[in-house]
Tab-separated table of C-alpha atoms in Angstrom:
chain	number	residue	atom	x	y	z
A	401	MET	CA	6.484	-43.959	3.640
A	402	ILE	CA	5.153	-44.164	7.149
A	403	ASN	CA	1.512	-45.554	7.469
A	404	ILE	CA	-1.261	-43.623	9.002
A	405	GLN	CA	-1.441	-45.384	12.274
A	406	ASP	CA	2.364	-45.223	12.810
A	407	PHE	CA	2.164	-41.486	12.112
A	408	PHE	CA	-0.424	-41.065	14.864
A	409	ASN	CA	1.450	-43.437	17.186
A	410	THR	CA	4.703	-41.330	16.789
A	411	ILE	CA	2.789	-38.224	17.784
A	412	GLN	CA	1.317	-40.089	20.897
A	413	LYS	CA	4.844	-41.296	21.741
A	414	ALA	CA	6.365	-37.732	21.640
A	415	PHE	CA	3.444	-36.441	23.782
A	416	VAL	CA	3.879	-39.161	26.414
A	417	GLY	CA	7.672	-38.742	26.325
A	418	ASN	CA	7.428	-34.926	26.946
A	419	LYS	CA	9.121	-34.211	23.489
A	420	PRO	CA	8.186	-30.850	21.833
A	421	PHE	CA	6.270	-31.409	18.554
A	422	VAL	CA	3.657	-29.976	16.223
A	423	ALA	CA	1.494	-31.878	13.737
A	424	PHE	CA	-0.666	-29.822	11.231
A	425	ARG	CA	-2.701	-29.955	8.067
A	426	ASN	CA	-3.148	-27.070	5.629
A	427	PRO	CA	-6.612	-26.115	4.446
A	428	THR	CA	-8.187	-28.553	1.787
A	429	GLU	CA	-4.990	-30.671	1.784
A	430	GLN	CA	-4.716	-34.458	2.443
A	431	LYS	CA	-1.165	-34.293	3.650
A	432	VAL	CA	-0.451	-34.057	7.446
A	433	VAL	CA	2.902	-32.979	8.555
A	434	SER	CA	4.630	-33.420	11.983
A	435	LEU	CA	7.739	-31.787	13.242
A	436	PHE	CA	9.705	-33.028	16.209
A	437	GLN	CA	12.300	-31.172	18.351
A	438	GLU	CA	14.896	-33.371	19.687
A	439	SER	CA	15.513	-31.571	23.008
A	440	ASP	CA	13.017	-29.960	25.320
A	441	GLU	CA	14.735	-26.638	25.322
A	442	LEU	CA	12.447	-23.621	25.150
A	443	ILE	CA	13.535	-21.486	22.148
A	444	PHE	CA	12.308	-17.983	21.319
A	445	VAL	CA	12.041	-16.167	18.021
A	446	LYS	CA	14.454	-13.212	17.787
A	447	ASP	CA	14.093	-11.691	14.314
A	448	PHE	CA	11.963	-14.054	12.245
A	449	LYS	CA	14.945	-15.034	10.149
A	450	GLU	CA	14.966	-18.400	12.051
A	451	LYS	CA	13.723	-21.652	10.472
A	452	GLY	CA	11.165	-23.743	12.355
A	453	PHE	CA	7.618	-23.633	13.503
A	454	VAL	CA	6.557	-20.510	15.420
A	455	PHE	CA	3.882	-20.256	18.050
A	456	ALA	CA	3.210	-16.673	19.040
A	457	PRO	CA	0.968	-15.148	21.635
A	458	PHE	CA	-1.706	-12.434	21.248
A	459	ASP	CA	0.333	-10.043	23.214
A	460	SER	CA	2.965	-8.925	20.660
A	461	SER	CA	5.221	-7.540	23.503
A	462	LYS	CA	5.773	-11.194	24.631
A	463	GLU	CA	8.064	-13.697	23.019
A	464	ALA	CA	7.040	-16.176	20.321
A	465	VAL	CA	8.169	-19.740	20.783
A	466	LEU	CA	10.088	-21.454	18.008
A	467	LEU	CA	10.083	-25.230	17.521
A	468	ASN	CA	13.108	-26.763	15.821
A	469	ALA	CA	12.232	-29.009	12.924
A	470	ASP	CA	14.791	-31.558	13.894
A	471	LYS	CA	12.656	-34.278	12.308
A	472	ARG	CA	9.904	-33.982	9.643
A	473	VAL	CA	7.365	-36.730	8.966
A	474	GLU	CA	4.593	-36.584	6.408
A	475	VAL	CA	1.537	-38.791	5.687
A	476	GLU	CA	-1.308	-38.710	3.307
A	477	ILE	CA	-4.701	-39.097	5.190
A	478	GLU	CA	-7.239	-41.359	3.706
A	479	ASP	CA	-10.976	-40.794	4.509
A	480	ALA	CA	-11.300	-44.572	5.263
A	481	PHE	CA	-9.027	-44.129	8.280
A	482	PHE	CA	-11.639	-42.165	10.123
A	483	LYS	CA	-14.126	-44.765	11.198
A	484	PHE	CA	-15.707	-42.709	14.049
A	485	ASN	CA	-18.951	-40.756	13.801
A	486	THR	CA	-18.394	-36.869	13.366
A	487	ASN	CA	-21.960	-35.712	12.988
A	488	SER	CA	-23.237	-35.631	16.535
A	489	ASN	CA	-23.942	-32.259	18.151
A	490	ILE	CA	-22.275	-32.789	21.437
A	491	SER	CA	-22.437	-29.903	23.726
A	492	PHE	CA	-21.245	-29.059	27.355
A	493	PRO	CA	-23.767	-26.791	29.174
A	494	GLU	CA	-22.613	-23.511	30.943
A	495	GLY	CA	-23.989	-21.850	34.009
A	496	LYS	CA	-25.937	-18.587	34.146
A	497	ASN	CA	-22.830	-16.927	35.519
A	498	ALA	CA	-20.921	-17.381	32.340
A	499	GLN	CA	-23.618	-15.715	30.308
A	500	GLU	CA	-23.949	-12.896	32.670
A	501	ASN	CA	-20.243	-12.239	32.893
A	502	HIS	CA	-19.821	-12.127	29.055
A	503	THR	CA	-22.818	-9.943	28.346
A	504	ASP	CA	-21.623	-7.608	31.036
A	505	LEU	CA	-18.170	-7.449	29.363
A	506	VAL	CA	-19.890	-6.775	25.996
A	507	SER	CA	-22.027	-3.994	27.467
A	508	LYS	CA	-18.889	-2.445	28.942
A	509	ALA	CA	-17.093	-2.681	25.639
A	510	ILE	CA	-19.970	-0.971	24.007
A	511	ASP	CA	-20.020	1.871	26.454
A	512	PHE	CA	-16.174	2.096	25.946
A	513	LEU	CA	-16.633	2.426	22.177
A	514	LYS	CA	-19.071	5.325	22.618
A	515	SER	CA	-16.929	7.154	25.187
A	516	GLU	CA	-13.818	6.749	23.411
A	517	ALA	CA	-15.079	7.263	19.870
A	518	ILE	CA	-13.370	4.268	18.598
A	519	SER	CA	-14.666	1.670	15.956
A	520	LYS	CA	-14.295	-1.781	17.396
A	521	VAL	CA	-12.908	-3.974	20.261
A	522	VAL	CA	-12.837	-7.719	20.307
A	523	VAL	CA	-13.650	-9.358	23.606
A	524	ALA	CA	-13.248	-13.070	24.592
A	525	ARG	CA	-13.879	-15.591	27.197
A	526	ILE	CA	-12.880	-19.109	28.268
A	527	LYS	CA	-15.264	-22.057	28.340
A	528	GLU	CA	-13.823	-24.856	30.678
A	529	ILE	CA	-14.704	-28.574	30.190
A	530	ASP	CA	-13.694	-31.227	32.594
A	531	THR	CA	-13.618	-34.672	30.991
A	532	GLU	CA	-11.170	-37.406	29.919
A	533	ILE	CA	-9.335	-36.220	26.935
A	534	ASN	CA	-7.524	-38.382	24.326
A	535	VAL	CA	-5.420	-35.671	22.505
A	536	VAL	CA	-4.715	-37.745	19.461
A	537	SER	CA	-8.404	-38.615	19.064
A	538	ILE	CA	-9.180	-34.854	19.360
A	539	PHE	CA	-6.704	-34.006	16.609
A	540	GLN	CA	-8.191	-36.835	14.357
A	541	ALA	CA	-11.673	-35.584	14.881
A	542	LEU	CA	-10.652	-32.010	13.786
A	543	LEU	CA	-8.888	-33.269	10.758
A	544	LYS	CA	-12.060	-35.014	9.717
A	545	LYS	CA	-14.637	-32.434	10.563
A	546	TYR	CA	-12.917	-29.294	9.306
A	547	GLU	CA	-11.366	-29.947	5.936
A	548	ALA	CA	-11.191	-26.320	4.915
A	549	ALA	CA	-9.376	-25.234	8.106
A	550	TYR	CA	-5.759	-25.197	9.345
A	551	VAL	CA	-5.897	-27.977	11.825
A	552	TYR	CA	-3.072	-28.475	14.334
A	553	ILE	CA	-1.942	-30.101	17.570
A	554	TRP	CA	1.140	-28.256	19.296
A	555	PHE	CA	3.013	-29.393	22.417
A	556	HIS	CA	6.053	-28.185	24.474
A	557	PRO	CA	6.446	-29.581	27.990
A	558	LYS	CA	7.400	-26.144	29.212
A	559	VAL	CA	4.498	-24.328	27.536
A	560	GLY	CA	1.618	-26.784	27.213
A	561	LEU	CA	-0.634	-28.485	24.722
A	562	TRP	CA	-2.974	-26.656	22.157
A	563	VAL	CA	-5.138	-27.860	19.458
A	564	GLY	CA	-7.193	-25.926	16.976
A	565	ALA	CA	-8.834	-25.560	13.540
A	566	SER	CA	-8.357	-21.947	12.238
A	567	PRO	CA	-10.226	-20.515	9.293
A	568	GLU	CA	-7.853	-17.428	8.954
A	569	ILE	CA	-4.590	-16.925	7.321
A	570	LEU	CA	-2.289	-14.326	8.839
A	571	LEU	CA	0.382	-14.365	6.248
A	572	LYS	CA	1.815	-16.466	3.450
A	573	VAL	CA	5.213	-15.531	1.778
A	574	ASN	CA	6.785	-17.193	-1.050
A	575	LEU	CA	9.617	-15.586	-3.234
A	576	GLY	CA	8.536	-11.938	-2.527
A	577	GLU	CA	4.859	-12.572	-3.175
A	578	PHE	CA	2.463	-12.594	-0.051
A	579	LYS	CA	-1.141	-13.465	0.690
A	580	THR	CA	-3.313	-12.597	3.645
A	581	MET	CA	-6.983	-11.935	4.349
A	582	SER	CA	-9.475	-9.988	6.338
A	583	LEU	CA	-12.056	-11.994	8.101
A	584	ALA	CA	-14.966	-10.778	10.132
A	585	GLY	CA	-18.646	-11.197	10.751
A	586	THR	CA	-20.111	-14.424	11.955
A	587	GLN	CA	-23.556	-16.273	11.660
A	588	LYS	CA	-24.533	-19.959	11.939
A	589	TYR	CA	-24.493	-22.116	8.927
A	590	THR	CA	-27.875	-23.463	7.922
A	591	ASP	CA	-27.272	-25.394	4.759
A	592	THR	CA	-26.557	-22.436	2.406
A	593	LEU	CA	-23.914	-19.840	1.642
A	594	ASP	CA	-26.572	-17.520	0.177
A	595	VAL	CA	-27.387	-15.486	3.265
A	596	ASN	CA	-28.051	-11.924	4.221
A	597	TRP	CA	-25.694	-10.026	6.433
A	598	GLY	CA	-26.471	-7.160	8.698
A	599	SER	CA	-25.078	-3.673	8.723
A	600	LYS	CA	-23.016	-4.489	11.765
A	601	GLU	CA	-21.190	-7.392	10.265
A	602	LEU	CA	-20.582	-5.641	6.897
A	603	GLU	CA	-19.322	-2.639	8.489
A	604	GLU	CA	-16.990	-4.700	10.788
A	605	GLN	CA	-15.616	-6.513	7.738
A	606	GLN	CA	-14.951	-3.396	5.703
A	607	LEU	CA	-13.162	-1.868	8.829
A	608	VAL	CA	-10.802	-4.851	8.969
A	609	THR	CA	-10.162	-4.803	5.187
A	610	ASP	CA	-9.453	-0.964	5.207
A	611	TYR	CA	-7.061	-1.387	8.134
A	612	VAL	CA	-5.096	-4.130	6.555
A	613	LEU	CA	-4.794	-2.570	3.086
A	614	SER	CA	-3.917	0.887	4.663
A	615	ASN	CA	-1.079	-0.692	6.678
A	616	LEU	CA	0.359	-2.880	3.982
A	617	LYS	CA	0.805	-0.017	1.539
A	618	SER	CA	4.015	1.070	3.287
A	619	VAL	CA	5.640	-2.431	2.804
A	620	THR	CA	4.452	-3.555	-0.490
A	621	LYS	CA	5.080	-2.778	-4.085
A	622	SER	CA	1.599	-3.954	-5.196
A	623	LEU	CA	-1.687	-4.850	-3.510
A	624	ARG	CA	-4.665	-6.763	-4.787
A	625	PHE	CA	-7.846	-7.634	-3.084
A	626	SER	CA	-10.995	-9.683	-3.927
A	627	LYS	CA	-14.634	-8.930	-3.496
A	628	VAL	CA	-16.167	-9.793	-0.151
A	629	LYS	CA	-17.344	-13.403	-0.085
A	630	THR	CA	-19.123	-15.671	2.328
A	631	ILE	CA	-17.113	-18.692	3.513
A	632	LYS	CA	-18.051	-21.704	5.626
A	633	ALA	CA	-15.879	-22.540	8.641
A	634	GLY	CA	-17.202	-25.538	10.485
A	635	ASN	CA	-20.738	-24.751	11.614
A	636	LEU	CA	-20.297	-21.052	11.093
A	637	LEU	CA	-20.195	-18.500	8.148
A	638	HIS	CA	-17.909	-15.570	7.911
A	639	LEU	CA	-17.164	-12.680	5.585
A	640	LYS	CA	-13.683	-12.823	3.789
A	641	THR	CA	-11.642	-10.570	1.486
A	642	ASP	CA	-8.517	-12.180	0.004
A	643	ILE	CA	-5.554	-9.774	-0.134
A	644	SER	CA	-2.278	-10.469	-2.040
A	645	GLY	CA	0.682	-8.572	-3.549
A	646	ASP	CA	4.428	-8.128	-3.792
A	647	LEU	CA	6.620	-7.119	-0.995
A	648	SER	CA	9.131	-4.288	-1.230
A	649	GLU	CA	12.759	-5.414	-1.413
A	650	SER	CA	13.440	-3.685	1.963
A	651	THR	CA	10.613	-5.333	3.677
A	652	SER	CA	11.590	-7.932	6.393
A	653	LEU	CA	9.370	-10.803	7.495
A	654	LYS	CA	9.471	-9.326	11.079
A	655	SER	CA	8.185	-5.959	9.824
A	656	ILE	CA	5.162	-7.274	7.849
A	657	ILE	CA	4.217	-9.610	10.727
A	658	HIS	CA	4.301	-6.539	13.102
A	659	THR	CA	2.323	-4.580	10.593
A	660	LEU	CA	-0.457	-7.272	10.512
A	661	HIS	CA	-0.521	-8.675	14.032
A	662	PRO	CA	-2.755	-8.165	15.902
A	663	THR	CA	-5.339	-7.316	13.303
A	664	PRO	CA	-8.678	-5.505	14.030
A	665	ALA	CA	-10.338	-8.960	13.506
A	666	ILE	CA	-8.927	-10.295	16.854
A	667	CYS	CA	-8.112	-7.034	18.709
A	668	GLY	CA	-10.002	-3.992	17.545
A	669	PHE	CA	-9.336	-0.488	16.037
A	670	PRO	CA	-7.477	1.648	16.798
A	671	LYS	CA	-5.244	-1.173	17.993
A	672	GLU	CA	-3.592	0.474	20.909
A	673	LYS	CA	-6.832	1.574	22.614
A	674	ALA	CA	-8.532	-1.626	21.890
A	675	GLN	CA	-5.683	-3.704	23.252
A	676	GLN	CA	-5.504	-1.610	26.342
A	677	PHE	CA	-9.317	-2.306	27.037
A	678	ILE	CA	-8.813	-6.095	26.501
A	679	PHE	CA	-5.846	-6.290	28.942
A	680	GLU	CA	-7.844	-4.285	31.626
A	681	ASN	CA	-11.222	-5.905	31.294
A	682	GLU	CA	-11.092	-9.570	29.997
A	683	ASN	CA	-9.725	-10.839	33.410
A	684	PHE	CA	-7.794	-13.721	31.839
A	685	ASP	CA	-4.610	-14.130	29.881
A	686	ARG	CA	-5.353	-15.044	26.169
A	687	LYS	CA	-1.933	-16.624	25.915
A	688	TYR	CA	-1.712	-18.000	22.404
A	689	TYR	CA	-5.429	-17.489	21.508
A	690	THR	CA	-5.612	-14.891	18.715
A	691	GLY	CA	-1.779	-15.175	18.372
A	692	PHE	CA	-0.428	-16.898	15.363
A	693	LEU	CA	1.399	-20.092	14.356
A	694	GLY	CA	3.019	-21.879	11.412
A	695	GLU	CA	6.010	-22.762	9.280
A	696	LEU	CA	8.690	-20.074	9.448
A	697	ASN	CA	11.143	-20.011	6.643
A	698	LEU	CA	10.851	-23.802	6.057
A	699	GLN	CA	11.363	-25.068	2.515
A	700	GLU	CA	11.838	-21.345	1.559
A	701	LYS	CA	8.306	-20.510	2.563
A	702	THR	CA	6.516	-19.001	5.487
A	703	SER	CA	2.866	-19.946	6.173
A	704	LEU	CA	1.253	-18.408	9.341
A	705	PHE	CA	-2.344	-18.663	10.599
A	706	VAL	CA	-4.311	-16.823	13.274
A	707	ASN	CA	-4.903	-19.123	16.230
A	708	LEU	CA	-8.540	-19.013	16.249
A	709	ARG	CA	-11.038	-21.857	17.133
A	710	CYS	CA	-8.587	-23.335	19.508
A	711	MET	CA	-8.292	-24.888	22.999
A	712	GLU	CA	-5.703	-25.513	25.584
A	713	ILE	CA	-5.679	-28.954	27.217
A	714	VAL	CA	-4.388	-29.061	30.857
A	715	ASP	CA	-3.389	-32.354	32.487
A	716	GLY	CA	-5.388	-34.450	30.114
A	717	ARG	CA	-8.648	-33.651	32.052
A	718	LYS	CA	-9.533	-30.009	31.462
A	719	ALA	CA	-10.054	-28.209	28.129
A	720	LYS	CA	-10.015	-24.476	27.934
A	721	ILE	CA	-11.822	-23.324	24.883
A	722	TYR	CA	-11.111	-19.737	23.859
A	723	VAL	CA	-13.977	-17.877	22.061
A	724	GLY	CA	-14.651	-14.187	21.331
A	725	GLY	CA	-16.182	-11.761	18.925
A	726	GLY	CA	-15.906	-8.233	17.445
A	727	ILE	CA	-17.945	-5.525	19.219
A	728	THR	CA	-19.093	-2.389	17.580
A	729	GLU	CA	-21.783	0.241	18.753
A	730	LYS	CA	-24.399	-1.785	16.904
A	731	SER	CA	-23.617	-5.114	18.841
A	732	ASN	CA	-26.195	-6.698	20.900
A	733	ALA	CA	-24.959	-8.379	24.121
A	734	GLU	CA	-27.184	-11.437	23.957
A	735	LYS	CA	-26.422	-12.063	20.323
A	736	GLU	CA	-22.734	-11.790	21.146
A	737	TRP	CA	-23.109	-14.367	23.737
A	738	GLU	CA	-24.848	-16.671	21.415
A	739	GLU	CA	-22.008	-16.192	18.872
A	740	THR	CA	-19.427	-17.355	21.385
A	741	VAL	CA	-21.551	-20.412	22.238
A	742	ALA	CA	-21.790	-21.246	18.505
A	743	LYS	CA	-17.913	-20.770	18.143
A	744	ALA	CA	-17.166	-22.993	21.143
A	745	LYS	CA	-19.080	-25.899	19.313
A	746	THR	CA	-16.251	-25.964	16.911
A	747	MET	CA	-14.010	-27.327	19.380
A	748	GLU	CA	-16.539	-29.309	21.550
A	749	ALA	CA	-17.596	-31.343	18.369
A	750	SER	CA	-14.083	-32.891	18.504
A	751	PHE	CA	-14.979	-34.732	21.840
A	752	ASN	CA	-17.563	-37.025	20.151
A	753	SER	CA	-14.858	-39.461	18.748
């Protein structure tokens, strides 16, 4: 079996050689997997019957990229490998304009919700950081810091380089059984999971859960869901409901993905009106932020995650951290700004290695 250092050297070599690859670790696992595509061909998913690694954008009208798994390498990560400190609270300050722009957007979203009588819209922003970036060190730091997250590094020379640590499953399918979740609500973690949640966060979580369950009824034979629980994701807490069941024989993978994506957790509800507001008012392209990624029909399984807590790295010198939050009529613009600052720290913390 390949040793740990050789594993990361192989990733670095693929990146320097402009070869498409992805490396990832599933939540709470020690095994890290890398998949390499031999050519630099840009391949798109057609019907989700393909085998490979899918990287899909937020805008479901745009094509999802498929990475062929021409070579697969796995390694067990030992804690002793990570010798660097991962406890510092490194942060990159932002100007007043960034705060004003986002609070203005949140206020506009609140007005939109009231005028259109809709329940929720998710708005996002980009935090840009200019610094020297070692992409493999970033990936290693994320692996160490976020053991409960889906941690990945994805590269295609014709698309770009992305890294992330997502807390949210979009869909897992194995032999007709599926798992998904609804995830909403955010507050800072302060040494305990025993916290109080406000009515805004509880209502937002229930909205997402109701939407997912309602839409899944048409493509499933059975549905099960857990009680709402508080989970820790990095320096943040969220509300989560686990959802599982059995798919109908006539249900295709494409149809259930279309049913779930984009969820109210990353778009809003009703979906069409919320998405229209996002496209008209965010003033940037989300690209693959709040899209989804993961193994597609590999080893007879599909395992997809929502692309949250992520950043795009440009030319090895600029990191674009994508952050956002769910807005309801009860939202407070200043608190929503503070939430995006806290979410950005998930990625910023990886720079301390």
